[in-house]
Coordinates of C-alpha atoms in Angstrom, one line a residue:
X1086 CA -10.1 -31.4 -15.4
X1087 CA -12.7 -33.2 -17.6
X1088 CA -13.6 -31.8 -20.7
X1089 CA -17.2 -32.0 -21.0
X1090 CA -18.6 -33.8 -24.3
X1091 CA -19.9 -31.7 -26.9
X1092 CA -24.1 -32.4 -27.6
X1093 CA -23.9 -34.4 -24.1
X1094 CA -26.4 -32.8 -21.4
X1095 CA -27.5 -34.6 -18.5
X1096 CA -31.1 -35.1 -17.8
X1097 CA -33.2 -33.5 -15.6
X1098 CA -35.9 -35.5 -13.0
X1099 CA -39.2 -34.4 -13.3
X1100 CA -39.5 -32.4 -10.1
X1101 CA -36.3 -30.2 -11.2
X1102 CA -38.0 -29.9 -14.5
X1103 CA -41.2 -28.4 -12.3
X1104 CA -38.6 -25.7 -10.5
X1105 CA -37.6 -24.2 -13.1
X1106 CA -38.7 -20.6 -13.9
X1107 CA -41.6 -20.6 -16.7
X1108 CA -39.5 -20.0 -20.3
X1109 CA -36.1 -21.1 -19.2
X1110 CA -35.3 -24.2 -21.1
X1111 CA -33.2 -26.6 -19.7
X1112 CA -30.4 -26.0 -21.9
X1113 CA -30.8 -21.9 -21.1
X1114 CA -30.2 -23.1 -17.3
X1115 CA -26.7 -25.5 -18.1
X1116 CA -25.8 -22.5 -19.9
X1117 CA -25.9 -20.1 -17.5
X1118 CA -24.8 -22.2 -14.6
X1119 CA -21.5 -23.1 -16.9
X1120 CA -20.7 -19.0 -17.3
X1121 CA -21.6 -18.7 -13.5
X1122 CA -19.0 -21.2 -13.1
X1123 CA -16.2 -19.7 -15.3
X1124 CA -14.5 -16.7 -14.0
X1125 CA -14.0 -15.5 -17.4
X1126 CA -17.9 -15.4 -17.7
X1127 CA -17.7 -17.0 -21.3
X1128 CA -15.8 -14.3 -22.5
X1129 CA -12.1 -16.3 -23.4
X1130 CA -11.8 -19.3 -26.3
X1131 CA -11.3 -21.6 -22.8
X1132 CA -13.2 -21.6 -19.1
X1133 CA -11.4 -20.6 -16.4
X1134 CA -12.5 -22.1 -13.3
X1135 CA -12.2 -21.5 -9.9
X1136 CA -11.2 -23.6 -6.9
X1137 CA -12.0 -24.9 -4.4
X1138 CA -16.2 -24.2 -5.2
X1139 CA -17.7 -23.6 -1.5
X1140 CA -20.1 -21.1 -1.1
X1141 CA -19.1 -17.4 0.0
X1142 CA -15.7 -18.4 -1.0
X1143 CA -15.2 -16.3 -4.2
X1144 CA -13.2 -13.5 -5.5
X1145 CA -14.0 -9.8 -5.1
X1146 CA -16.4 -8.7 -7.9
X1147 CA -15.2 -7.2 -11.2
X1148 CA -15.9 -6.9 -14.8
X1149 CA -14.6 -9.1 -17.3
X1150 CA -12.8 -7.8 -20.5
X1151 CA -10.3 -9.7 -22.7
X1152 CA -8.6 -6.9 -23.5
X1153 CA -7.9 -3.1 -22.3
X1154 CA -10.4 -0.6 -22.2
X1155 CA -10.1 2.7 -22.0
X1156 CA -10.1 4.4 -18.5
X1157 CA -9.5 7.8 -17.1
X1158 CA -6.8 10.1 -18.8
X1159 CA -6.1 7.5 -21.7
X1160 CA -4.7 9.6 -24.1
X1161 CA -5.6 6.3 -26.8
X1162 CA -8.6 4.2 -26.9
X1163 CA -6.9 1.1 -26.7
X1164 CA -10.0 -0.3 -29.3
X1165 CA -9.0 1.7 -31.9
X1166 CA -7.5 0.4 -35.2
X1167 CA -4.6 3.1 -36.1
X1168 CA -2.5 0.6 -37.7
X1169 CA -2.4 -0.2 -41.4
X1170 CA -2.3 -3.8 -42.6
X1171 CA -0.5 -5.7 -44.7
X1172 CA -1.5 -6.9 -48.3
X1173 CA -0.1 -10.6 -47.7
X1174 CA -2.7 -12.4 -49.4
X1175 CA -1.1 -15.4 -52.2
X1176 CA 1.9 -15.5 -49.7
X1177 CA 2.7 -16.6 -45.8
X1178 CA 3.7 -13.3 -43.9
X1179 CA 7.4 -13.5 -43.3
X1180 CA 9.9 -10.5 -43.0
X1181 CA 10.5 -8.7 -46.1
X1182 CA 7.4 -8.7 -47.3
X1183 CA 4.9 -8.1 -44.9
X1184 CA 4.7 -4.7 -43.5
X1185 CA 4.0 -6.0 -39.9
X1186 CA 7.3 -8.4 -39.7
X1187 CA 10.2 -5.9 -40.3
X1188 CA 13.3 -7.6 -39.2
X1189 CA 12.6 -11.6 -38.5
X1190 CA 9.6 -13.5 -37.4
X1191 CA 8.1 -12.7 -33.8
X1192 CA 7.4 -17.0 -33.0
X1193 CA 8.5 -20.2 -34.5
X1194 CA 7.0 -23.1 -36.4
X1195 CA 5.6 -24.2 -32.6
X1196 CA 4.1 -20.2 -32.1
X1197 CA 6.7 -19.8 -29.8
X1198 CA 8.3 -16.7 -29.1
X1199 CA 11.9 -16.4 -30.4
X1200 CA 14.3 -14.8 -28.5
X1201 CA 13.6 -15.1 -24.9
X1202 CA 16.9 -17.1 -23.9
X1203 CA 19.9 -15.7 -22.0
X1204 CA 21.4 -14.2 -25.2
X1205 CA 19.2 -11.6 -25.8
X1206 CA 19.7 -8.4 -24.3
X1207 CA 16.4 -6.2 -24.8
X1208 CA 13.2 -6.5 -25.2
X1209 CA 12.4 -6.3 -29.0
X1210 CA 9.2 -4.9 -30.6
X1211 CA 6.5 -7.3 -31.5
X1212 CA 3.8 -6.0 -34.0
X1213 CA 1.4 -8.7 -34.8
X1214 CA -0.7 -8.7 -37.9
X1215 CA -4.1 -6.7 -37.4
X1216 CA -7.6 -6.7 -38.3
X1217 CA -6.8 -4.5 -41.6
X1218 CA -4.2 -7.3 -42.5
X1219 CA -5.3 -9.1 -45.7
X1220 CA -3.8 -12.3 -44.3
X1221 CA -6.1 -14.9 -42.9
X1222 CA -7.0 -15.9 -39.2
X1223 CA -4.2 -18.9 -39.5
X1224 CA -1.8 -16.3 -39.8
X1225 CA 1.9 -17.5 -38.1
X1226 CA 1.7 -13.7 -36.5
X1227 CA -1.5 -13.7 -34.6
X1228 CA -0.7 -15.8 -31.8
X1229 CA -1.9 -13.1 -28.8
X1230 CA -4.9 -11.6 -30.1
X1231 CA -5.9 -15.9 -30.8
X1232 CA -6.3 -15.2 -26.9
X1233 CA -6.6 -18.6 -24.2
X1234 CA -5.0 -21.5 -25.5
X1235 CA -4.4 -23.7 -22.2
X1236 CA -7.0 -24.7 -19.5
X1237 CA -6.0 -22.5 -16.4
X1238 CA -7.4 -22.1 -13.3
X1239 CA -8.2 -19.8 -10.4
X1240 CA -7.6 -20.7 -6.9
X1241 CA -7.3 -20.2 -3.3
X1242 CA -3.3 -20.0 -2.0
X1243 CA -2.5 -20.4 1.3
X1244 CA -1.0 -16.8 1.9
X1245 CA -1.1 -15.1 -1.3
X1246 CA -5.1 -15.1 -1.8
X1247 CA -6.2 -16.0 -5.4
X1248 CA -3.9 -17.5 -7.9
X1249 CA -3.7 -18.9 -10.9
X1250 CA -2.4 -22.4 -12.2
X1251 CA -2.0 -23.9 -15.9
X1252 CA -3.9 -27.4 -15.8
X1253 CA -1.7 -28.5 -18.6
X1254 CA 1.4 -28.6 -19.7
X1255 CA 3.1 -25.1 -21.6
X1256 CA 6.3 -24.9 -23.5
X1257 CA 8.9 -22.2 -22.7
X1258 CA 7.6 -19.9 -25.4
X1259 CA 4.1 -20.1 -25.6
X1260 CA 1.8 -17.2 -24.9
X1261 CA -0.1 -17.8 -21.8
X1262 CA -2.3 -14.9 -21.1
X1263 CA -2.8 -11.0 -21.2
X1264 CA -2.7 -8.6 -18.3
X1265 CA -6.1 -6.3 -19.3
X1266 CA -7.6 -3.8 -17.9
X1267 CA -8.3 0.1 -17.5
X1268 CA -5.7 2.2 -19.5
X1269 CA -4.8 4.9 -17.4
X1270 CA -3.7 8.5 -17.7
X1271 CA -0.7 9.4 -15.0
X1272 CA -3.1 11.9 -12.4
X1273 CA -5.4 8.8 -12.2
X1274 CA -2.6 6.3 -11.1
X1275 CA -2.1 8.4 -8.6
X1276 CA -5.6 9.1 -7.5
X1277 CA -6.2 5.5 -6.7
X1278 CA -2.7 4.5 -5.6
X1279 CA -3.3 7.6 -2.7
X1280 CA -6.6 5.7 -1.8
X1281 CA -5.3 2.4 -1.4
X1282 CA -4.9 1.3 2.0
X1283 CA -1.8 -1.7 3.4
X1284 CA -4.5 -3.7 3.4
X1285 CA -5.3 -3.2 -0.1
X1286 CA -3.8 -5.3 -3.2
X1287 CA -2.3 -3.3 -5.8
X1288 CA -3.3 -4.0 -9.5
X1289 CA -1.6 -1.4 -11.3
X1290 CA 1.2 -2.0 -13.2
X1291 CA 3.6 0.6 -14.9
X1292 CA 5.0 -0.2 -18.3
X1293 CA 7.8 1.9 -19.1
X1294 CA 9.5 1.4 -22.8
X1295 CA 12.7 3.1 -23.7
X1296 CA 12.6 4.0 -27.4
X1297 CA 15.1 6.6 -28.5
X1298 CA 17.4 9.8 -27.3
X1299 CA 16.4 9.1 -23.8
X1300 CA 12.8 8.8 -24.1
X1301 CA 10.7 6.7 -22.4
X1302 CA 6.7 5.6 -23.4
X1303 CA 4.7 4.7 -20.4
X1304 CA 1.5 2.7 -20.5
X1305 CA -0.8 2.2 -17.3
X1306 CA -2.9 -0.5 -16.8
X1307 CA -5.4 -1.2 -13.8
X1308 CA -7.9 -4.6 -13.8
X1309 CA -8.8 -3.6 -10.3
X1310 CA -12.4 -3.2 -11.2
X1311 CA -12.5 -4.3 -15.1
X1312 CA -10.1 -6.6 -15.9
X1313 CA -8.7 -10.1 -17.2
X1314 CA -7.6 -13.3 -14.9
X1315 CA -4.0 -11.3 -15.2
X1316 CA -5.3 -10.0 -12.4
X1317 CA -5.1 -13.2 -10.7
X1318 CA -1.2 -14.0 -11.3
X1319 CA 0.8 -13.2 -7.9
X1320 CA 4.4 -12.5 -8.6
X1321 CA 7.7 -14.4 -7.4
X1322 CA 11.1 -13.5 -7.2
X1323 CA 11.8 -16.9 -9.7
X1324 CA 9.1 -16.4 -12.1
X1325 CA 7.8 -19.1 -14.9
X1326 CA 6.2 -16.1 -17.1
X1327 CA 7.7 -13.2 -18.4
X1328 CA 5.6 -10.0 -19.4
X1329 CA 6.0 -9.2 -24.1
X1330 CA 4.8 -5.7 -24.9
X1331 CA 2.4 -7.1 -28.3
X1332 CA 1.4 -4.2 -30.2
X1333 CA -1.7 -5.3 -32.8
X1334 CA -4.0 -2.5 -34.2
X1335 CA -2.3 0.6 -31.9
X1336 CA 0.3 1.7 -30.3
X1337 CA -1.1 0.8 -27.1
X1338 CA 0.6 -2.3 -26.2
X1339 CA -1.1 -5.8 -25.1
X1340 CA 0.8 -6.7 -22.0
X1341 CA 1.6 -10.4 -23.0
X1342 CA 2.8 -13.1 -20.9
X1343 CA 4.8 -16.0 -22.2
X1344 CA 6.4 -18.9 -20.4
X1345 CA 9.9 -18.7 -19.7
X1346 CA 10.5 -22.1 -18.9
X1347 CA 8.4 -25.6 -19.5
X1348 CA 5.6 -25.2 -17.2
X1349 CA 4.3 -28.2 -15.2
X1350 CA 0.5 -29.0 -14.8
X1351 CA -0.5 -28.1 -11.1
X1352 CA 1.7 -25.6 -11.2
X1353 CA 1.3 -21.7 -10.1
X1354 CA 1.7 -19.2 -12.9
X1355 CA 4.0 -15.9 -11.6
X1356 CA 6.0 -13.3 -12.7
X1357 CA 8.2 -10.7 -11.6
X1358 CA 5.9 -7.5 -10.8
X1359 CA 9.0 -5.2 -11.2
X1360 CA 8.7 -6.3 -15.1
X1361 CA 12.6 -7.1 -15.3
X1362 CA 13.7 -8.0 -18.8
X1363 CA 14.2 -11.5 -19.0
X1364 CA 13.8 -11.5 -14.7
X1365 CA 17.3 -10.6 -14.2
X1366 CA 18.4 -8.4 -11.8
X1367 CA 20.6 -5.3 -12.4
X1368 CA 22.6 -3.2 -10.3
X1369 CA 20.0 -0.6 -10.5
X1370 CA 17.4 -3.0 -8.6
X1371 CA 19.2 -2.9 -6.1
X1372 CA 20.3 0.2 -5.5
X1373 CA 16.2 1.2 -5.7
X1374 CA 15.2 3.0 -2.6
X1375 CA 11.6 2.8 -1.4
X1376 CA 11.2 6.2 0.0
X1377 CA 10.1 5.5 3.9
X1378 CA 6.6 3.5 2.1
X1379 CA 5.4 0.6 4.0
X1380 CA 6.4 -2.7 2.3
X1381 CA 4.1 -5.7 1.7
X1382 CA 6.2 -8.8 2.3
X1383 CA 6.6 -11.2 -0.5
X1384 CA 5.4 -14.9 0.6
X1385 CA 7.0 -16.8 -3.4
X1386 CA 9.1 -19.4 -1.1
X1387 CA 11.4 -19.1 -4.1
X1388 CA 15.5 -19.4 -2.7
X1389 CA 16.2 -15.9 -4.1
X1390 CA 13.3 -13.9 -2.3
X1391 CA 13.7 -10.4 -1.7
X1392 CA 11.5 -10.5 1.4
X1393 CA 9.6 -7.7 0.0
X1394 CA 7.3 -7.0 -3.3
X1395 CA 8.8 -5.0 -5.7
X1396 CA 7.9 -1.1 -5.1
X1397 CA 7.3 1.7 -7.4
X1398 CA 8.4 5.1 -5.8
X1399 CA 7.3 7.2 -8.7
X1400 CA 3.5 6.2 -8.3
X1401 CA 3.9 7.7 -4.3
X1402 CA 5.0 11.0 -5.1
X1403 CA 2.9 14.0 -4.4
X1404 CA -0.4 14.2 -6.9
X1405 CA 0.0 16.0 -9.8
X1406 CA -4.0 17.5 -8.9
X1407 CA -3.5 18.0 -5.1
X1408 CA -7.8 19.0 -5.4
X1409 CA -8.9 15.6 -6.8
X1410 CA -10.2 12.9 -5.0

């Protein structure tokens, strides 16, 4: 992809000049045909565009957001600051010091994320620096609120519908993206799963954090109808991304994807929808029963494909408000 040239525009014949609607200036029209163009609708630090451009070809309708938004039965707004800063503000945040960095530094030098290789055996909190922080925006621990930092693209598959691709090369490490959208109280989930027909994609993703004496914190998130290009990213049984709860200003998480390999220009951007630590499978994975629901076939190509998409039984069970609809 060609980046255009800043202060370059290309000029206009006489008779397009005469077609354009009285007080639209030609740069108001290159504007908004750029943001027509960009399925992020200006909203992200990069464009995302969207191939192949023919006419009537072009994803369902929704609304953009960057970042969550509350939805029905959030017990948090997710745009609510509830987390203190830090008062780093002659020194570099690093652990010990700042309040945000407790143990050891969440990337490296290269805003990588440490600890995503085979030795690790959890998941461990991230808590990046927030808007009450005294540090600046060059802050080492800011790397997934800094948002879009690779060219990617939406496009047409030839059996998975839309997709997304990186147009550049990414490091195993970097942060690629968010999964936004609707925060979600537990009846709701199961409100619109119940609706859904086999026809119909599934959005909705379950986190599900484990934190002490058996307890478990669950987060729901839906970009069906507002949502991020996460929405876009098709999963695979051999996936290049891996999905980072990021928790900046509250204790609702960013659901963060990094790459978990080197990642090729050209090449399709996936990850494991069953949100696997690490994309390993345990003995519990496959001992998961899918409790007589129809299964959507999987269509990755990878050599270890379970035929199927990964299936939540717990958002099929009876609704919690049998009168809702």
């Amino acid at each position: 992809m060609v980046r255009p040239v800043g202060g370059v525009r290309p000029q206009m014949s006489a008779a397009a000049e005469k077609k354009r609607p009285f007080g639209k200036s030609a740069f108001e029209e290159e504007s908004a045909a750029r943001i027509e163009q960009d399925v992020a609708r200006g909203l992200e630090n990069l464009p995302v565009r969207l191939w192949p451009l023919r006419a009537g070809l072009r994803p369902k309708p929704f609304q953009y957001t960057p970042d969550h938004v509350a939805g029905p039965g959030a017990d948090i707004n997710p745009t609510q600051i509830t987390f203190p800063g830090c008062a780093c503000t002659k020194t570099p945040c690093v652990p010990g010091t700042c309040s945000c960095l407790r143990h050891e530094n969440n990337y490296d030098d290269n805003l990588c994320l440490r600890d995503i290789g085979l030795e690790a055996k959890y998941a461990k909190p991230v808590f990046e620096c927030n808007a009450l922080c005294h540090c600046g925006e060059h802050c080492r621990n800011r790397v997934v609120q800094s948002g879009l930092q690779f060219l990617l693209q939406v496009f047409q598959t030839d059996q998975k519908g839309w997709g997304l691709r990186t147009l550049e090369s990414i490091p195993k490490g970097r942060f690629v993206c968010e999964y936004a959208g609707e925060v979600l109280g537990f009846s709701e989930v199961q409100r619109r799963i119940h609706l859904q027909t086999t026809q119909d994609p599934n959005y909705i993703i379950a986190l599900r954090e484990h934190i002490y004496n058996g307890q478990v914190m669950e987060t729901f998130v839906d970009p069906t109808y507002i949502g991020n290009i996460g929405r876009f990213l098709n999963h695979s049984c051999e996936p290049n991304l891996l999905m980072i709860p990021v928790r900046i200003d509250s204790m609702v998480p960013k659901l963060a994807l990094f790459a978990a390999q080197d990642i090729l220009p050209g090449e399709e951007l996936s990850y494991d929808y069953s949100g696997r630590f690490l994309n390993q499978i345990s003995s519990k994975d496959k001992e998961r029963v899918d409790c007589g629901q129809p299964r959507k076939l999987c269509y990755c190509g990878a050599p270890s494909c379970a035929t199927f998409l990964p299936y939540d039984s717990s958002l099929y069970c009876p609704l919690e408000n049998p009168g809702t609809s």
